[in-house]
Short mmCIF file of C-alpha atoms in Angstrom, two decimals:
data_model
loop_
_atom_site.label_atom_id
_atom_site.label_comp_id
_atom_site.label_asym_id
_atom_site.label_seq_id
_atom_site.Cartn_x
_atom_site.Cartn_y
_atom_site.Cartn_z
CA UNK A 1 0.00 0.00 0.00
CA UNK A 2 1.69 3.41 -1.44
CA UNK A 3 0.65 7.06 0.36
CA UNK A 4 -1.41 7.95 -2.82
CA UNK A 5 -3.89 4.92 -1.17
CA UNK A 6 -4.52 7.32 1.74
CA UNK A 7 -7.25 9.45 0.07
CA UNK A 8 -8.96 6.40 -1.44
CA UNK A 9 -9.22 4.78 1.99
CA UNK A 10 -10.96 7.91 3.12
CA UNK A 11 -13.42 7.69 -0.01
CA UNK A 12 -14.09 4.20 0.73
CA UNK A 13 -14.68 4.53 4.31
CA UNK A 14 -16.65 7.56 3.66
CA UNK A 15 -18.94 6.03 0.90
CA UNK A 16 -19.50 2.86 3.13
CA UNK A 17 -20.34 4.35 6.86
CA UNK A 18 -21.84 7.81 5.20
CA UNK A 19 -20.81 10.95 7.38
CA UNK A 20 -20.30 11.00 10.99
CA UNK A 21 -21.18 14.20 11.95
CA UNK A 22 -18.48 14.47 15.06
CA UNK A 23 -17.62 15.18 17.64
CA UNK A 24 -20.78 15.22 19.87
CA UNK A 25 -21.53 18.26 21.49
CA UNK A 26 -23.68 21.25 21.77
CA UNK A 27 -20.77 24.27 22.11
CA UNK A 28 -16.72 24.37 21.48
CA UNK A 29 -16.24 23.86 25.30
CA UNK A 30 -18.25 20.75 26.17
CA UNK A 31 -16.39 19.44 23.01
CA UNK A 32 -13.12 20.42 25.23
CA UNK A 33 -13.91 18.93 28.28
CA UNK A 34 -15.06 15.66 26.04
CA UNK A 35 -11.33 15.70 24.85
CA UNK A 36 -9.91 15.99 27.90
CA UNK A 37 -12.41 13.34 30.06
CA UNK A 38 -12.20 10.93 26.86
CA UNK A 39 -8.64 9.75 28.10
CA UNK A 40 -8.40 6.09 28.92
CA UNK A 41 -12.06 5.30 28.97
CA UNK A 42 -14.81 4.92 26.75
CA UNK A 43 -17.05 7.70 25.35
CA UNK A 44 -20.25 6.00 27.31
CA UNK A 45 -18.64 6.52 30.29
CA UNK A 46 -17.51 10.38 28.86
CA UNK A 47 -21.40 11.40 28.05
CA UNK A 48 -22.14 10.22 31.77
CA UNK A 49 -19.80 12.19 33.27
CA UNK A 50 -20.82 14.84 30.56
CA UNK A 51 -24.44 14.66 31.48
CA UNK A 52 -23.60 14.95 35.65
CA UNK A 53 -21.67 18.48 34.47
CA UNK A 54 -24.51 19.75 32.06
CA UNK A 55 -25.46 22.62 34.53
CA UNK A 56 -22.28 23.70 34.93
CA UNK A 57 -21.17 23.72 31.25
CA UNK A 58 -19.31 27.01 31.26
CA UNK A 59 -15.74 27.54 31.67
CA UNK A 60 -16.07 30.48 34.42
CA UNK A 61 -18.60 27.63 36.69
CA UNK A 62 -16.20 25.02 35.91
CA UNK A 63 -13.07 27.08 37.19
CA UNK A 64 -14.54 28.23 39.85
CA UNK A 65 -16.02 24.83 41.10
CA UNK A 66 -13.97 23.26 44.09
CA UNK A 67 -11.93 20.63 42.97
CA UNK A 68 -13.80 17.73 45.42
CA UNK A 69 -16.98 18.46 43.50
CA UNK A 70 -15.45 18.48 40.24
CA UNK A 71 -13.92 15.01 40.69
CA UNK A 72 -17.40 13.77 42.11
CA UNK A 73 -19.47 14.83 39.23
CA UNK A 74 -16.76 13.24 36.36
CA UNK A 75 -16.17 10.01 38.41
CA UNK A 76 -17.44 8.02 35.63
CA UNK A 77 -15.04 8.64 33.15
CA UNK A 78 -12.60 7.43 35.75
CA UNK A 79 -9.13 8.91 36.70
CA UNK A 80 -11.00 11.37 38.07
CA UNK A 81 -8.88 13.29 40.46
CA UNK A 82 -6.31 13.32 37.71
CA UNK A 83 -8.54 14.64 34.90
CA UNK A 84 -9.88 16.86 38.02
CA UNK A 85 -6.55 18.42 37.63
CA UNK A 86 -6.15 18.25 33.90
CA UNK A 87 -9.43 20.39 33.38
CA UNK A 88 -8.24 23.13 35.73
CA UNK A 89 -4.90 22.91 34.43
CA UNK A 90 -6.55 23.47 31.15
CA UNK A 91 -8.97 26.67 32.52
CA UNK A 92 -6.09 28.31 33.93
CA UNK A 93 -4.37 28.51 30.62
CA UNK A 94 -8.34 29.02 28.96
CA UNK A 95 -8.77 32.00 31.70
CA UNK A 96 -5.79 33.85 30.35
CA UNK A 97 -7.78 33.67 26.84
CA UNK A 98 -10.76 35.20 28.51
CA UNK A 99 -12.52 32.14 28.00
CA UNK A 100 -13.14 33.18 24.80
CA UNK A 101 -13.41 30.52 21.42
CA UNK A 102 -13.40 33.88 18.73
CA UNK A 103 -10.06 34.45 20.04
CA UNK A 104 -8.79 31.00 20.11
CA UNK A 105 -9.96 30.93 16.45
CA UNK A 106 -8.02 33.71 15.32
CA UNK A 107 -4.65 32.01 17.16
CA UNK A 108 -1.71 30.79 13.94
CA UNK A 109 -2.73 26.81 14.86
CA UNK A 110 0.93 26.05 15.65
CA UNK A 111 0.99 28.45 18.27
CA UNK A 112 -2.73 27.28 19.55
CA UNK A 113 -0.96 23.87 19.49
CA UNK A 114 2.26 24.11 21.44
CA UNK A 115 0.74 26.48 24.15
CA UNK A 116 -2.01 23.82 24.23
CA UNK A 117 0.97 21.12 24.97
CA UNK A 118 2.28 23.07 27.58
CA UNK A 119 -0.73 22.48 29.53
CA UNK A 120 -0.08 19.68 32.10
CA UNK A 121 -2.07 16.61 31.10
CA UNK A 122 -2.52 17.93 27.24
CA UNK A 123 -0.98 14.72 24.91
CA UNK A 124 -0.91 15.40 21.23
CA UNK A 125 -3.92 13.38 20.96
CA UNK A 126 -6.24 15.63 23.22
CA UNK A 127 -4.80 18.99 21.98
CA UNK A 128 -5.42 18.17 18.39
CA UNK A 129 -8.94 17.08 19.29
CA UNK A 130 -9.66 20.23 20.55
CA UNK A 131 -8.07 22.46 17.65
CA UNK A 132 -9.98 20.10 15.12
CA UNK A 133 -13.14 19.36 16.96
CA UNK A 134 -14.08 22.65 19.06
CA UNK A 135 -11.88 25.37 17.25
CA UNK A 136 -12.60 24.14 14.06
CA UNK A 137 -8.56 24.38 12.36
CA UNK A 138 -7.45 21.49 10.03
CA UNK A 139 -5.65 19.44 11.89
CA UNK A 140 -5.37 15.24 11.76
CA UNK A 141 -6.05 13.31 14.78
CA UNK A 142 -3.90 10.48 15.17
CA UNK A 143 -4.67 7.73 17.67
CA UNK A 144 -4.22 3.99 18.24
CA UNK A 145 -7.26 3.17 15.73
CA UNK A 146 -5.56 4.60 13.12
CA UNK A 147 -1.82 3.32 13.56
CA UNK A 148 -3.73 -0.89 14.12
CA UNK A 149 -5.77 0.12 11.10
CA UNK A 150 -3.01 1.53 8.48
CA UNK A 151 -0.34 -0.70 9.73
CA UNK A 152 -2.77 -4.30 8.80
CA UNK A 153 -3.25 -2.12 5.80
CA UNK A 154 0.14 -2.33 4.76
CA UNK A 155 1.07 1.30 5.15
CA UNK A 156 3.94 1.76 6.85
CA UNK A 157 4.11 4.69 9.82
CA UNK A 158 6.18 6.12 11.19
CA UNK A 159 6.68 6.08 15.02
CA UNK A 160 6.61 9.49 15.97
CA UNK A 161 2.74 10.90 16.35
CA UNK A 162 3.93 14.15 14.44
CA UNK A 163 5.50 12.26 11.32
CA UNK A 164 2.34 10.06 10.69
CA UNK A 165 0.34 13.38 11.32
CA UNK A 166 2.32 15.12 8.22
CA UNK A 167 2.02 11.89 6.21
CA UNK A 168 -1.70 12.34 6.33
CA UNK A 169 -1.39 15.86 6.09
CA UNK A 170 0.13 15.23 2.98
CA UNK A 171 -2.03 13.01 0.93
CA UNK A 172 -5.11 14.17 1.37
CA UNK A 173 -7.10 17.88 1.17
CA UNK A 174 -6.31 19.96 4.62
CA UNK A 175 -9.72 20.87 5.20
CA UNK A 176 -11.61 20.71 8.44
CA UNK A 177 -14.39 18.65 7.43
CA UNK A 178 -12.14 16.17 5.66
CA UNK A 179 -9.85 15.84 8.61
CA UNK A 180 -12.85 15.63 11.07
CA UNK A 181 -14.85 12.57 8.79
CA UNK A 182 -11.36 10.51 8.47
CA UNK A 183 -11.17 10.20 11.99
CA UNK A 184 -14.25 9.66 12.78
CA UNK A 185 -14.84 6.95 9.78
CA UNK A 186 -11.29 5.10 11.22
CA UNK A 187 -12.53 5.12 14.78
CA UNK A 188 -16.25 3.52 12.90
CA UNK A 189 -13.77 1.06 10.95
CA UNK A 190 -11.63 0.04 14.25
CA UNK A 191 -14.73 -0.76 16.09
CA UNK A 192 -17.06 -2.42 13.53
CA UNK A 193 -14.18 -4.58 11.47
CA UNK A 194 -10.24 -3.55 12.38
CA UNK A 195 -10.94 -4.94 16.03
CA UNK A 196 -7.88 -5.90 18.00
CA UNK A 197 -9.59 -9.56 16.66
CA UNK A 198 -10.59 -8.01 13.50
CA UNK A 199 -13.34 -9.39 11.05
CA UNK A 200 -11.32 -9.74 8.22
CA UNK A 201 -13.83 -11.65 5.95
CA UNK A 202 -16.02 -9.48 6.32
CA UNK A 203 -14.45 -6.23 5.42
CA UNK A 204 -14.95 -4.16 2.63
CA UNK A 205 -11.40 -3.58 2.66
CA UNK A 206 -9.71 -6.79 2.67
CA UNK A 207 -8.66 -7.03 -1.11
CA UNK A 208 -6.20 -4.18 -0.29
CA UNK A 209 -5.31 -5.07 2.88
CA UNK A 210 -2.08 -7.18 3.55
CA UNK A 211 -3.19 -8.34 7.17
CA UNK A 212 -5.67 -9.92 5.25
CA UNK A 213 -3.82 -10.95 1.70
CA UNK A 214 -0.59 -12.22 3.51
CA UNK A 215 -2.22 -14.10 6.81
#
């Protein structure tokens, strides 16, 4: 499988599944706080913690709120005294924006980025989340989905999370939308097929896939 295959996958994913319409959320900061709660759970347990928060979903309630409640009300997206301190770690920097999204939008998106990674608790993962999903700038999201998925494929990554960012970068149009539907379609992929046991005989995608071809 050569780069060029890249923006076919998306085509094929995208004419299979149809569009996913992500990331859930009714405003640019519960998509945030999604981000930042999604971290080693599932997004069931996310939209529970989500739903315990949804009268407090502003960032000036949020940074005010003592940290005991805070951790109460996200307990079920688990590590919650960490991600307790994650989200305020995250509203401190937010406050110093005036908890604004306008000017977070008008922010170079390499700058948005690296101040976002200087946050304690930001990964690459969670930071380009939020510039893709909640500020709406074209960046890819890379996770573990998409390095099981392309690997079986027969595309070969590289290690670092940056370098297999700019190879998708590369082959295919830097657009939000694009960039949001390719993630979304390879999480849809990952779960329904490209499982850790994946359905291989079952998959559209098998003919091109060397997991499959070469088993």
């Amino acid at each position: 499988m050569d780069n060029n295959l890249i923006e076919q996958i998306y085509h094929q994913l995208l004419n299979y599944y149809g569009p996913q319409s992500w990331w859930p959320g009714d405003t640019p900061f519960e998509i945030m706080l999604g981000a930042i709660l999604t971290q080693n759970t599932s997004w069931q347990n996310v939209e529970r913690a989500i739903d315990n928060l949804r009268l407090y979903l502003e960032p000036e309630k949020i940074y005010d709120m003592q940290d005991a409640q805070l951790a109460e009300l996200i307990k079920p997206s688990g590590f919650y005294n960490v991600k307790t301190k994650r989200i305020k770690n995250f509203l401190e920097w937010f406050k110093h924006k005036n908890f604004s999204i306008e000017e977070l939008k008008k922010m170079d998106i390499q700058r948005l980025r690296q101040e976002l990674l200087l946050i304690n608790g930001i990964g690459r993962e969670t930071a380009d989340s939020i510039i893709l999903y909640a500020i709406e700038k074209p960046i890819f999201v890379i996770d573990a989905y998409t390095r099981r998925m392309f690997n079986r494929l027969g595309l070969s990554l590289p290690k670092e999370y940056d370098h297999i960012q700019d190879l998708f970068q590369k082959n295919i149009n830097k657009d939000v939308y694009v960039f949001n539907e390719y993630h979304a379609l390879i999480v849809k992929h990952s779960k329904d097929f490209c499982k850790v046991k994946p359905l291989c005989d079952e998959c559209f995608l098998n003919s091109i896939c060397n997991f499959y071809i070469l088993r």
